[in-house]
């Protein structure tokens, strides 16, 4: 119920909610051929609310309490029991999963069966519900045709189908509730361009704008060999857009215009095949902002309301009033998100994370820098992508600057399923690699002796313009202290708005041929269009070294090739993915004698991927995600974390961040609009849990509205290097006063 302006209470009849949810759930599930089943799930999901105990509980609550319908009186199991009783064990179980867990989150199969097996208590409750169930609901359940013939095409593994049905239900449930409880918010959602517009016509509109923008860009650019090659690459990509949906790869060396080419292909392919949206998945949160900016500039006014950025750090962890404010269902033509957000959502069991995945159906998914798929999860991720292509109308584009080893391999000792029938959009990789090679690679003479940072600083200071890329934030900060003259530091200890300003400064100095020396972590390697004559790169994976080379003589305007100098860092990367890539990179470079071409890159990815696999998946499914998923262990699989690091976003006192901190203190929870929360994200730094806890214990972090964390000690944030993670207790206590 909700309270009107005049003070009177308005009640939403249960039948209205069930029928409204069913209508939306049918619409969402129809996208993957299960609209009838979706309709029935919507009708049954709150069937237990007909219980007398639940009705008494609701009547005893005043106003809108978003948690009033979640606990204490079980209102979900009755619908699951009804489905199993009347739809048969197969379809009934499929329907019961989303129905009985639509608030608690998908459970493991045995837990759900246990919940349904308490026949005495629950069957009595089901009988009570059936006796008072309104005829309008009962009639729709009986009259709905369920697509039983479509079930077989999903095969024996129904895990993704259950998640899709769960996603369709929780989104429909949320939207119908919002329409009644917050009609102004619902009207605003429905009036937005990307929700109200017809998807195919809007995709076509965006495609026309992009092509016109690219033509203007090409017309105003210098007639260099690199620009001519970029035009040829885009032309070739657009010519392949008519090919039937499925798997593609777009392998374009850094500097070849891969970002806009991939979007141009995706929009053209979506237009020709009726796809609903483009999902652009990026490995690093640090470049979401700049990638979205590239798209907005290219699309002009057409892109203002069409692009949705989804940053994992603002994903709600619990289903409460705050999550209702922040929840995303990806109802936009172009989504720019992170690999963590994309993959973990597809394996998620919680309502807040899974709500959006039904909108992945019938889309074009671009996996930028696809080689960064963590080796421990390669098999389950590739299996999931194959299911999306096979049964959910998805086209997947593996996008990379380097060839990748996704082809299946079977030997006596290794079994790597990979992906078959991946079509390369740009052929003749060796010729393209040779044409876009703009630097010489210089390797260490001694692979066992680290280069002291002070010595590295002296070498950089001898250069007029130079970029140094290191693997550790601590190394970046220390090396920066050894640099003289005009210098810039970049790391994820700086909020996105801060990094954006620093990059603008770097570009301005480079464009005006001024001296500039930059020290950065690897965040600068993807999607950052800067151009240095000399780059120093700490030993890393071959893909990272090639990405670093993409910042060297990027436009090919130098009379001589640029120089990329690889050095052995003082300390190796922390254990995990980066350490693995660093070690394999060293081996391949030593074996090749310093050559990096398609053959060496293929060798690198072979070692990184399929050679680590065994007949049971081996290290390519280190946590047995695939086995657990096949067994419908949703709760176990939902614990999957591609990045194990537990991070917490904290608002920094940089620029407008100080104003936002004051506004956050002043505003009420119900005044925190999406736009405001997005601004918080631009001025926040994600801290790992150990640093967050240390700062909290020192009293330099304050939590507002129970969910938003702010740094209260301005002295801890530097305009040069961002957040200092030194002991906050060592700072002047007077500086804690805001």
XYZ file of C-alpha atoms in Angstrom:
738
model
C 0.000 0.000 0.000
C 1.057 3.617 -0.476
C -0.021 6.887 1.075
C -1.514 9.494 -1.248
C -0.834 13.229 -0.960
C -4.056 13.707 1.001
C -2.987 11.170 3.614
C -5.303 8.338 2.574
C -3.887 4.855 1.976
C -4.184 3.135 -1.387
C -3.963 -0.644 -1.633
C -2.815 -2.592 -4.708
C -5.034 -5.682 -5.077
C -2.955 -8.859 -5.093
C -4.528 -10.029 -8.348
C -3.466 -6.779 -10.039
C 0.141 -7.309 -8.948
C 0.195 -10.960 -10.059
C -1.324 -10.190 -13.458
C 0.855 -7.109 -13.970
C 4.013 -9.042 -13.088
C 2.929 -11.930 -15.328
C 2.438 -9.582 -18.283
C 5.958 -8.191 -17.947
C 7.500 -11.579 -17.231
C 5.886 -12.987 -20.387
C 7.352 -10.104 -22.394
C 10.858 -10.664 -21.015
C 10.799 -14.475 -21.310
C 9.357 -14.346 -24.848
C 12.757 -13.061 -25.996
C 14.146 -16.580 -25.429
C 11.021 -18.503 -26.427
C 9.537 -19.120 -22.982
C 6.874 -16.418 -22.728
C 4.107 -18.781 -21.630
C 6.178 -20.222 -18.810
C 7.215 -16.702 -17.846
C 3.558 -15.690 -17.659
C 2.711 -18.595 -15.347
C 5.730 -17.874 -13.117
C 4.585 -14.272 -12.793
C 1.084 -15.356 -11.822
C 2.344 -17.826 -9.215
C 5.274 -15.961 -7.669
C 3.314 -14.310 -4.819
C 0.574 -16.914 -4.563
C 1.296 -17.382 -0.852
C 0.176 -13.819 -0.187
C -3.376 -15.174 -0.247
C -2.596 -16.803 3.116
C -4.594 -15.325 5.964
C -1.398 -14.875 7.995
C 0.199 -12.782 5.273
C -2.880 -10.644 4.768
C -2.991 -9.944 8.509
C 0.695 -8.969 8.456
C 0.223 -6.538 5.560
C -2.824 -4.977 7.170
C -0.785 -4.425 10.316
C 1.887 -2.407 8.503
C 1.371 1.256 7.722
C 2.897 2.884 4.660
C 5.385 1.351 2.264
C 7.973 -0.840 3.913
C 10.057 -2.427 1.136
C 10.924 -5.304 3.474
C 7.340 -5.986 4.610
C 6.798 -8.691 2.005
C 10.168 -10.403 2.276
C 10.286 -12.387 5.489
C 8.449 -13.938 8.455
C 5.441 -15.111 6.445
C 6.541 -17.403 3.595
C 4.623 -16.256 0.527
C 6.762 -17.871 -2.213
C 6.738 -21.614 -1.512
C 3.010 -21.995 -2.246
C 3.510 -20.972 -5.876
C 6.394 -23.426 -6.231
C 4.265 -26.216 -4.811
C 1.433 -25.326 -7.173
C 3.826 -25.452 -10.147
C 5.210 -28.868 -9.162
C 1.713 -30.232 -8.497
C 0.072 -29.054 -11.715
C 2.898 -28.688 -14.284
C 4.755 -31.964 -13.764
C 8.210 -32.576 -12.312
C 10.213 -31.196 -15.255
C 8.551 -27.883 -16.040
C 7.293 -27.624 -12.479
C 10.848 -27.664 -11.126
C 11.962 -25.051 -13.675
C 9.102 -22.822 -12.566
C 9.572 -23.515 -8.845
C 13.197 -22.314 -8.803
C 12.482 -18.644 -9.610
C 9.137 -18.600 -7.791
C 10.240 -19.750 -4.356
C 13.592 -17.885 -4.435
C 12.569 -14.580 -6.010
C 13.508 -12.720 -2.808
C 16.032 -15.009 -1.123
C 18.069 -15.702 -4.276
C 18.444 -18.930 -6.259
C 19.211 -21.860 -3.962
C 21.000 -25.145 -4.542
C 18.788 -27.878 -5.980
C 18.720 -29.978 -2.802
C 17.853 -26.974 -0.644
C 14.942 -26.112 -2.910
C 13.698 -29.691 -2.891
C 13.902 -29.722 0.894
C 11.857 -26.526 1.000
C 9.202 -28.136 -1.188
C 9.174 -31.458 0.689
C 7.499 -30.292 3.911
C 4.235 -31.657 2.599
C 2.217 -31.408 5.785
C 2.620 -27.709 6.529
C 3.035 -26.399 2.995
C 0.375 -28.537 1.326
C -2.075 -27.348 3.937
C -1.020 -23.789 3.112
C -1.395 -24.530 -0.623
C -4.925 -25.816 -0.058
C -5.739 -22.623 1.847
C -4.351 -20.514 -1.011
C -6.204 -22.441 -3.724
C -9.481 -21.970 -1.862
C -9.181 -18.173 -1.818
C -7.232 -17.663 -5.061
C -9.074 -15.136 -7.192
C -10.706 -16.506 -10.344
C -9.011 -13.924 -12.563
C -5.626 -15.351 -11.545
C -6.670 -19.013 -11.569
C -8.214 -18.668 -15.023
C -5.071 -17.111 -16.503
C -2.883 -19.860 -15.052
C -5.112 -22.578 -16.552
C -5.439 -20.860 -19.940
C -1.743 -20.119 -20.487
C 0.012 -22.369 -22.967
C 3.518 -23.311 -21.843
C 6.077 -23.947 -24.586
C 6.829 -27.544 -23.602
C 8.229 -28.282 -27.057
C 10.843 -25.539 -26.595
C 12.257 -27.014 -23.391
C 14.196 -29.728 -25.230
C 16.327 -27.250 -27.182
C 18.012 -26.122 -23.958
C 19.446 -29.629 -23.478
C 20.138 -31.351 -20.190
C 21.864 -28.352 -18.604
C 19.144 -25.959 -17.532
C 21.231 -23.666 -15.303
C 21.225 -20.622 -17.578
C 17.535 -21.145 -18.439
C 16.652 -21.061 -14.733
C 18.725 -17.885 -14.265
C 17.018 -16.252 -17.237
C 13.553 -17.095 -15.878
C 14.626 -15.847 -12.442
C 15.913 -12.610 -14.003
C 12.708 -12.083 -15.985
C 10.619 -12.597 -12.847
C 12.551 -10.363 -10.460
C 12.721 -7.540 -13.012
C 9.000 -7.846 -13.730
C 8.210 -7.992 -9.991
C 10.355 -4.911 -9.310
C 8.897 -2.899 -12.187
C 5.275 -3.672 -11.314
C 5.902 -2.812 -7.662
C 7.620 0.412 -8.692
C 4.697 1.357 -10.966
C 2.320 1.201 -7.990
C 4.528 2.416 -5.147
C 6.497 5.101 -7.024
C 4.448 6.086 -10.104
C 6.482 9.235 -10.732
C 9.696 7.229 -10.880
C 8.009 4.643 -13.087
C 6.703 7.318 -15.449
C 10.180 8.834 -15.668
C 11.649 5.425 -16.499
C 9.038 4.779 -19.187
C 9.427 8.245 -20.705
C 13.180 7.897 -21.191
C 14.272 7.552 -24.804
C 15.927 4.173 -24.491
C 12.928 2.494 -22.811
C 10.147 3.953 -24.922
C 11.795 3.704 -28.339
C 11.463 0.692 -30.601
C 14.771 -1.189 -30.224
C 15.463 -1.937 -33.930
C 14.684 1.625 -35.022
C 16.850 3.086 -32.276
C 19.766 0.799 -33.128
C 19.398 1.880 -36.760
C 19.349 5.539 -35.689
C 22.554 5.076 -33.669
C 24.235 3.257 -36.543
C 23.539 6.087 -38.975
C 24.910 8.644 -36.502
C 28.060 6.606 -35.941
C 28.805 6.136 -39.641
C 28.307 9.875 -40.282
C 30.595 10.676 -37.340
C 33.308 8.292 -38.556
C 33.166 9.815 -42.038
C 33.617 13.292 -40.548
C 36.472 12.020 -38.388
C 38.226 10.441 -41.360
C 37.671 13.506 -43.501
C 39.364 15.758 -40.949
C 42.324 13.494 -40.112
C 45.788 13.578 -41.660
C 46.331 11.336 -44.653
C 48.881 9.072 -42.969
C 49.522 5.381 -43.566
C 48.050 4.582 -40.145
C 44.833 6.510 -40.856
C 44.484 4.888 -44.260
C 44.855 1.471 -42.645
C 42.241 2.357 -39.994
C 39.770 3.225 -42.773
C 40.456 -0.094 -44.497
C 39.943 -1.990 -41.231
C 36.573 -0.302 -40.584
C 35.453 -0.925 -44.155
C 36.368 -4.609 -43.890
C 34.557 -4.935 -40.552
C 31.361 -3.380 -41.900
C 31.445 -5.756 -44.865
C 31.311 -8.720 -42.437
C 28.310 -7.427 -40.475
C 25.854 -9.337 -42.688
C 27.315 -12.718 -41.702
C 24.988 -14.892 -39.640
C 25.040 -14.306 -35.869
C 27.430 -16.336 -33.758
C 31.049 -15.997 -32.689
C 33.414 -13.453 -34.240
C 36.879 -12.197 -33.423
C 38.151 -8.716 -34.160
C 41.936 -8.794 -33.889
C 43.404 -5.371 -34.531
C 46.817 -4.318 -33.184
C 46.774 -1.342 -30.838
C 46.391 1.904 -32.746
C 44.285 0.361 -35.495
C 41.026 1.995 -34.371
C 39.654 -1.129 -32.712
C 37.228 0.606 -30.316
C 35.146 2.476 -32.900
C 35.501 -0.337 -35.442
C 34.031 -2.843 -32.995
C 31.084 -0.539 -32.228
C 30.500 0.095 -35.946
C 30.450 -3.660 -36.645
C 28.153 -4.335 -33.678
C 25.600 -1.665 -34.653
C 25.602 -2.733 -38.314
C 25.237 -6.407 -37.325
C 22.439 -5.528 -34.887
C 20.588 -3.561 -37.588
C 20.805 -6.396 -40.102
C 19.784 -9.135 -37.640
C 17.311 -7.363 -35.345
C 19.465 -7.382 -32.200
C 18.152 -5.334 -29.258
C 21.300 -3.842 -27.759
C 25.092 -3.688 -27.697
C 26.922 -4.757 -24.531
C 30.524 -3.584 -24.429
C 32.433 -5.425 -21.701
C 35.793 -4.055 -20.561
C 38.365 -5.674 -18.252
C 39.211 -2.542 -16.270
C 36.871 -0.258 -14.345
C 39.372 2.549 -14.889
C 38.546 2.867 -18.607
C 34.747 2.587 -18.533
C 34.447 6.361 -18.389
C 36.789 7.068 -21.291
C 35.312 4.316 -23.496
C 31.808 5.666 -22.912
C 33.119 9.165 -23.707
C 34.550 7.891 -27.010
C 31.147 6.453 -27.873
C 29.301 9.622 -26.849
C 31.579 11.822 -28.954
C 31.114 9.503 -31.918
C 27.316 9.284 -31.537
C 26.748 12.954 -30.708
C 23.304 13.871 -29.397
C 22.027 10.399 -30.277
C 24.284 8.868 -27.633
C 23.304 11.071 -24.692
C 20.439 8.871 -23.476
C 21.460 5.704 -25.292
C 24.591 4.766 -23.332
C 24.438 3.254 -19.856
C 27.648 2.796 -17.875
C 27.500 0.134 -15.193
C 30.342 0.141 -12.702
C 30.560 -2.837 -10.364
C 31.458 -0.688 -7.366
C 27.911 0.685 -7.137
C 26.208 -2.698 -7.365
C 24.018 -3.156 -4.264
C 24.893 -6.202 -2.186
C 21.548 -6.546 -0.428
C 17.936 -6.222 -1.509
C 16.642 -3.213 0.406
C 15.468 0.351 -0.183
C 18.932 1.416 -1.372
C 19.118 -1.397 -3.936
C 15.733 -0.355 -5.319
C 17.311 3.037 -5.976
C 20.534 1.742 -7.516
C 19.371 -1.431 -9.283
C 20.104 -1.683 -12.976
C 18.213 -3.795 -15.489
C 20.265 -2.754 -18.527
C 17.256 -1.325 -20.388
C 19.406 0.733 -22.790
C 20.660 0.291 -26.364
C 24.367 0.449 -25.456
C 25.754 -0.877 -22.176
C 29.355 -0.197 -21.189
C 30.314 -2.419 -18.279
C 33.139 -4.448 -16.789
C 34.014 -8.094 -17.302
C 33.499 -8.625 -13.579
C 29.988 -7.195 -13.780
C 29.129 -9.119 -16.967
C 30.465 -12.561 -16.075
C 29.549 -12.541 -12.396
C 26.005 -11.401 -13.211
C 25.571 -14.371 -15.527
C 26.638 -16.714 -12.733
C 24.770 -14.785 -10.028
C 22.050 -16.165 -7.788
C 21.091 -12.936 -5.989
C 18.127 -10.815 -7.077
C 20.033 -7.537 -7.426
C 22.789 -8.944 -9.643
C 20.637 -11.289 -11.729
C 17.843 -8.819 -12.490
C 19.497 -7.526 -15.671
C 20.632 -10.726 -17.377
C 17.428 -11.336 -19.356
C 18.297 -8.151 -21.257
C 21.446 -9.841 -22.581
C 19.187 -11.991 -24.782
C 19.306 -11.108 -28.497
C 22.188 -8.688 -28.111
C 25.674 -8.179 -29.519
C 28.286 -8.699 -26.805
C 31.723 -7.209 -27.426
C 34.361 -8.627 -25.084
C 37.107 -6.031 -25.286
C 40.601 -7.238 -24.382
C 39.090 -10.712 -24.263
C 42.501 -12.223 -23.558
C 42.123 -11.008 -19.964
C 39.619 -13.754 -19.111
C 41.186 -15.164 -15.920
C 42.643 -18.614 -16.705
C 41.006 -20.116 -13.593
C 37.566 -19.462 -15.139
C 38.175 -19.959 -18.878
C 36.151 -23.174 -19.263
C 32.952 -22.106 -17.438
C 32.980 -18.663 -19.079
C 33.406 -20.068 -22.585
C 30.692 -22.676 -21.901
C 28.326 -19.916 -20.794
C 29.099 -17.813 -23.887
C 28.429 -20.796 -26.142
C 25.032 -21.286 -24.487
C 24.182 -17.600 -24.995
C 24.983 -17.927 -28.701
C 23.214 -21.280 -29.103
C 19.915 -20.570 -27.329
C 19.604 -16.866 -26.554
C 20.261 -15.128 -29.868
C 23.538 -13.536 -28.759
C 26.409 -12.622 -31.074
C 29.783 -12.562 -29.297
C 32.749 -10.573 -30.608
C 36.134 -11.457 -29.103
C 37.946 -8.149 -29.408
C 41.706 -7.956 -28.888
C 44.920 -6.360 -30.083
C 46.581 -9.779 -30.135
C 45.552 -13.194 -31.523
C 43.938 -15.418 -28.903
C 43.962 -19.181 -28.429
C 40.276 -20.060 -28.139
C 40.420 -22.908 -30.661
C 39.702 -26.358 -29.155
C 42.728 -28.563 -28.436
C 42.786 -32.241 -27.461
C 46.026 -34.088 -26.751
C 47.004 -37.066 -24.631
C 47.442 -34.835 -21.593
C 45.272 -31.817 -22.276
C 41.610 -31.196 -23.034
C 40.587 -27.668 -23.933
C 37.082 -27.312 -25.372
C 37.546 -23.722 -26.497
C 35.133 -22.323 -29.082
C 34.569 -23.595 -32.627
C 33.515 -21.571 -35.669
C 34.953 -18.236 -34.527
C 35.095 -16.042 -37.648
C 37.900 -13.490 -37.855
C 36.568 -10.143 -39.100
C 39.960 -8.840 -40.242
C 41.982 -11.492 -42.149
C 45.755 -11.827 -42.690
C 46.918 -11.051 -39.169
C 50.644 -11.161 -39.916
C 50.375 -8.514 -42.645
C 48.248 -6.293 -40.395
C 50.700 -6.760 -37.540
C 53.635 -5.747 -39.772
C 51.786 -2.695 -41.133
C 50.924 -1.410 -37.649
C 54.308 -2.079 -36.064
C 55.621 1.308 -34.973
C 58.250 0.527 -32.323
C 61.350 -1.557 -31.616
C 61.421 -3.764 -28.554
C 64.435 -3.626 -26.214
C 64.739 -6.431 -23.649
C 66.855 -6.796 -20.489
C 70.289 -8.325 -20.945
C 69.867 -10.074 -17.575
C 66.422 -11.494 -16.759
C 67.358 -12.235 -13.138
C 68.518 -8.773 -12.012
C 65.800 -6.221 -11.176
C 66.210 -2.608 -12.241
C 66.301 -0.271 -9.211
C 63.603 2.394 -9.471
C 66.147 5.156 -8.898
C 68.173 3.905 -11.872
C 64.984 3.667 -13.955
C 64.121 7.233 -12.947
C 67.511 8.453 -14.206
C 66.897 6.794 -17.576
C 63.435 8.375 -17.855
C 64.786 11.802 -16.853
C 67.192 11.583 -19.778
C 64.179 11.492 -22.134
C 62.251 14.603 -23.140
C 58.965 12.705 -23.368
C 58.580 9.262 -21.796
C 55.968 6.931 -20.313
C 56.766 4.327 -17.638
C 54.254 1.563 -16.845
C 54.670 -0.545 -13.706
C 52.682 -3.426 -12.226
C 52.300 -2.173 -8.641
C 50.815 1.070 -7.312
C 53.614 1.259 -4.716
C 56.201 1.159 -7.516
C 54.368 3.932 -9.378
C 54.417 6.193 -6.328
C 58.107 5.532 -5.567
C 59.224 5.915 -9.181
C 57.295 9.182 -9.447
C 59.463 10.600 -6.632
C 62.579 10.010 -8.745
C 61.212 11.850 -11.790
C 62.098 15.497 -12.363
C 60.569 18.239 -14.505
C 56.962 18.230 -15.700
C 55.550 14.902 -14.577
C 52.222 13.098 -14.095
C 51.297 10.117 -11.929
C 48.369 7.819 -12.747
C 46.952 4.971 -10.677
C 43.649 3.661 -9.359
C 44.402 5.395 -6.047
C 43.212 8.472 -7.953
C 39.471 8.865 -8.556
C 38.264 8.708 -12.202
C 37.638 12.477 -12.383
C 41.212 13.111 -11.208
C 42.714 10.697 -13.743
C 40.651 12.276 -16.498
C 42.098 15.712 -15.713
C 45.631 14.338 -15.602
C 45.213 12.594 -18.963
C 43.881 15.814 -20.488
C 47.032 17.569 -19.246
C 49.243 14.849 -20.747
C 47.500 15.058 -24.127
C 47.780 18.848 -24.163
C 51.518 18.755 -23.460
C 52.111 16.051 -26.051
C 50.033 17.851 -28.690
C 52.076 21.002 -28.083
C 55.376 19.066 -28.142
C 56.205 19.984 -24.549
C 58.409 17.934 -22.187
C 56.372 15.446 -20.140
C 57.187 12.286 -18.188
C 54.399 9.990 -17.007
C 54.444 7.164 -14.468
C 51.399 4.884 -14.529
C 50.077 1.495 -13.552
C 48.679 -0.726 -16.314
C 45.395 1.218 -16.338
C 46.850 3.341 -19.167
C 47.287 0.393 -21.511
C 43.737 -0.056 -22.746
C 41.644 2.566 -24.494
C 43.933 5.546 -23.765
C 44.943 7.355 -26.957
C 48.249 8.937 -25.979
C 51.433 8.877 -28.039
C 54.986 8.800 -26.607
C 58.288 8.302 -28.429
C 59.657 6.135 -25.592
C 57.876 3.697 -23.258
C 59.370 1.781 -20.325
C 57.365 -1.330 -19.381
C 57.824 -3.563 -16.345
C 57.997 -7.238 -17.295
C 54.450 -8.571 -17.794
C 52.362 -10.695 -20.121
C 52.942 -10.333 -23.862
C 49.508 -8.802 -24.331
C 50.341 -6.057 -21.820
C 53.694 -5.371 -23.447
C 51.961 -5.035 -26.814
C 49.380 -2.717 -25.241
C 52.201 -0.603 -23.835
C 53.641 -0.483 -27.336
C 50.323 0.935 -28.474
C 51.175 4.111 -26.525
C 54.488 4.404 -28.430
C 54.562 6.180 -31.806
C 50.816 5.476 -31.887
C 50.081 7.665 -34.911
C 53.195 6.553 -36.825
C 54.367 10.153 -37.298
C 57.948 9.627 -36.090
C 60.725 9.342 -38.680
C 62.261 6.491 -36.663
C 60.488 3.660 -34.816
C 59.576 4.300 -31.203
C 61.289 2.409 -28.370
C 59.656 0.077 -25.848
C 62.120 -0.864 -23.106
C 61.164 -3.877 -20.981
C 62.732 -3.983 -17.514
C 62.672 -6.433 -14.597
C 60.785 -4.708 -11.737
C 62.133 -4.631 -8.155
C 59.305 -6.902 -6.974
C 57.161 -9.363 -8.932
C 53.405 -8.860 -9.202
C 51.275 -10.185 -6.328
C 50.325 -13.887 -6.618
C 47.436 -14.406 -8.994
C 46.633 -13.631 -12.608
C 49.242 -10.870 -13.069
C 52.000 -13.039 -11.582
C 51.062 -15.894 -13.948
C 51.126 -13.653 -17.028
C 54.420 -12.090 -15.950
C 56.106 -15.467 -15.595
C 54.784 -16.831 -18.908
C 55.748 -13.569 -20.636
C 59.327 -13.954 -19.412
C 59.540 -17.536 -20.707
C 58.186 -16.724 -24.175
C 60.378 -13.625 -24.583
C 63.475 -15.560 -23.566
C 62.654 -18.357 -26.002
C 61.892 -15.980 -28.877
C 65.011 -13.885 -28.490
C 62.932 -10.710 -28.239
C 60.623 -11.170 -31.222
C 56.894 -10.554 -30.657
C 54.639 -11.547 -33.516
C 51.460 -13.580 -33.992
C 53.378 -16.845 -33.471
C 54.869 -15.749 -30.139
C 51.530 -14.379 -28.980
C 49.799 -17.644 -29.868
C 52.496 -19.521 -27.933
C 51.911 -17.222 -24.956
C 48.155 -17.818 -24.886
C 48.590 -21.538 -25.372
C 50.648 -21.636 -22.184
C 48.177 -19.345 -20.426
C 45.078 -21.289 -21.457
C 44.845 -24.786 -22.834
C 48.173 -26.184 -21.537
C 46.845 -25.552 -18.027
C 43.754 -27.679 -18.679
C 43.133 -31.326 -17.931
C 40.376 -33.777 -18.751
C 38.291 -32.423 -15.852
C 39.008 -28.797 -16.749
C 42.134 -28.667 -14.605
C 43.291 -25.171 -13.784
C 40.938 -23.743 -16.433
C 38.055 -24.445 -14.048
C 39.966 -24.286 -10.812
C 36.832 -23.893 -8.661
C 34.721 -26.484 -10.535
C 32.155 -23.865 -11.540
C 30.970 -25.874 -14.536
C 30.307 -29.036 -12.521
C 28.439 -27.071 -9.852
C 26.416 -25.222 -12.485
C 25.430 -28.469 -14.219
C 24.249 -29.774 -10.833
C 22.114 -26.626 -10.328
C 24.093 -25.560 -7.272
C 23.153 -21.923 -7.767
C 24.132 -20.714 -4.325
C 27.598 -22.287 -4.595
C 28.174 -20.916 -8.108
C 26.897 -17.493 -7.047
C 29.944 -17.155 -4.789
C 32.174 -17.023 -7.883
C 34.405 -13.947 -7.887
C 36.560 -13.299 -10.945
C 38.471 -10.764 -8.921
C 38.966 -12.171 -5.430
C 39.856 -8.778 -4.019
C 37.060 -7.404 -1.864
C 36.857 -3.652 -2.485
C 34.802 -0.789 -1.074
C 34.246 2.540 -2.902
C 35.139 5.615 -0.824
C 34.362 9.209 -1.834
C 37.531 11.317 -2.103
C 37.972 15.049 -1.275
C 39.103 15.924 -4.796
C 37.469 18.731 -6.759
C 33.704 18.388 -6.671
C 34.133 15.425 -4.348
C 34.197 17.837 -1.395
C 30.853 19.344 -2.450
C 29.370 15.888 -2.956
C 30.483 14.922 0.538
C 28.624 17.922 1.974
C 25.526 17.190 -0.136
C 25.567 13.551 0.930
C 25.536 14.640 4.569
C 22.613 16.993 3.932
C 20.358 14.872 1.689
C 17.878 12.264 2.883
C 18.108 8.693 1.604
C 15.030 9.144 -0.614
C 16.679 12.149 -2.296
C 19.668 10.191 -3.620
C 18.895 10.107 -7.329
C 20.797 8.035 -9.887
C 22.578 11.069 -11.302
C 23.888 11.991 -7.868
C 25.096 8.447 -7.205
C 26.865 8.430 -10.575
C 28.671 11.628 -9.558
C 29.834 9.897 -6.372
C 31.343 7.168 -8.499
C 33.425 9.654 -10.486
C 35.055 10.922 -7.293
C 35.514 7.590 -5.499
C 38.439 5.212 -5.097
C 37.859 1.494 -4.489
C 39.879 0.329 -1.494
C 40.606 -3.285 -0.716
C 39.036 -4.459 2.508
C 42.308 -4.437 4.488
C 43.008 -0.766 3.696
C 39.346 0.165 4.216
C 39.298 -1.477 7.641
C 42.556 0.203 8.620
C 41.261 3.621 7.587
C 37.959 3.010 9.362
C 39.757 2.027 12.563
C 41.800 5.250 12.350
C 38.572 7.248 12.123
C 39.242 8.776 8.693
C 36.249 7.162 6.950
C 32.635 8.024 7.720
C 29.663 5.970 6.511
C 26.553 7.922 5.499
C 23.033 6.553 4.939
C 24.396 3.158 5.974
C 25.904 2.618 2.545
C 28.117 5.464 1.268
C 31.657 5.866 2.595
C 33.569 9.175 2.557
C 37.163 10.088 3.386
C 37.155 12.717 6.151
C 40.880 13.524 6.206
C 41.657 15.760 3.227
C 45.414 15.538 3.875
C 45.376 11.883 2.824
C 44.524 12.798 -0.780
C 47.193 14.477 -2.923
C 46.686 16.399 -6.156
C 49.832 14.672 -7.453
C 49.360 11.020 -6.543
C 45.840 10.619 -5.164
C 45.177 8.666 -1.994
C 48.066 7.939 0.361
C 47.694 4.510 1.955
C 50.340 5.182 4.575
C 49.268 4.878 8.207
C 46.451 7.457 8.556
C 47.116 7.674 12.302
C 50.401 9.459 11.559
C 48.589 12.518 10.192
C 47.700 15.628 12.194
C 44.463 14.939 14.152
C 43.338 18.513 13.442
C 43.156 17.600 9.738
C 40.284 15.218 10.511
C 37.934 18.174 10.968
C 35.839 18.645 7.809
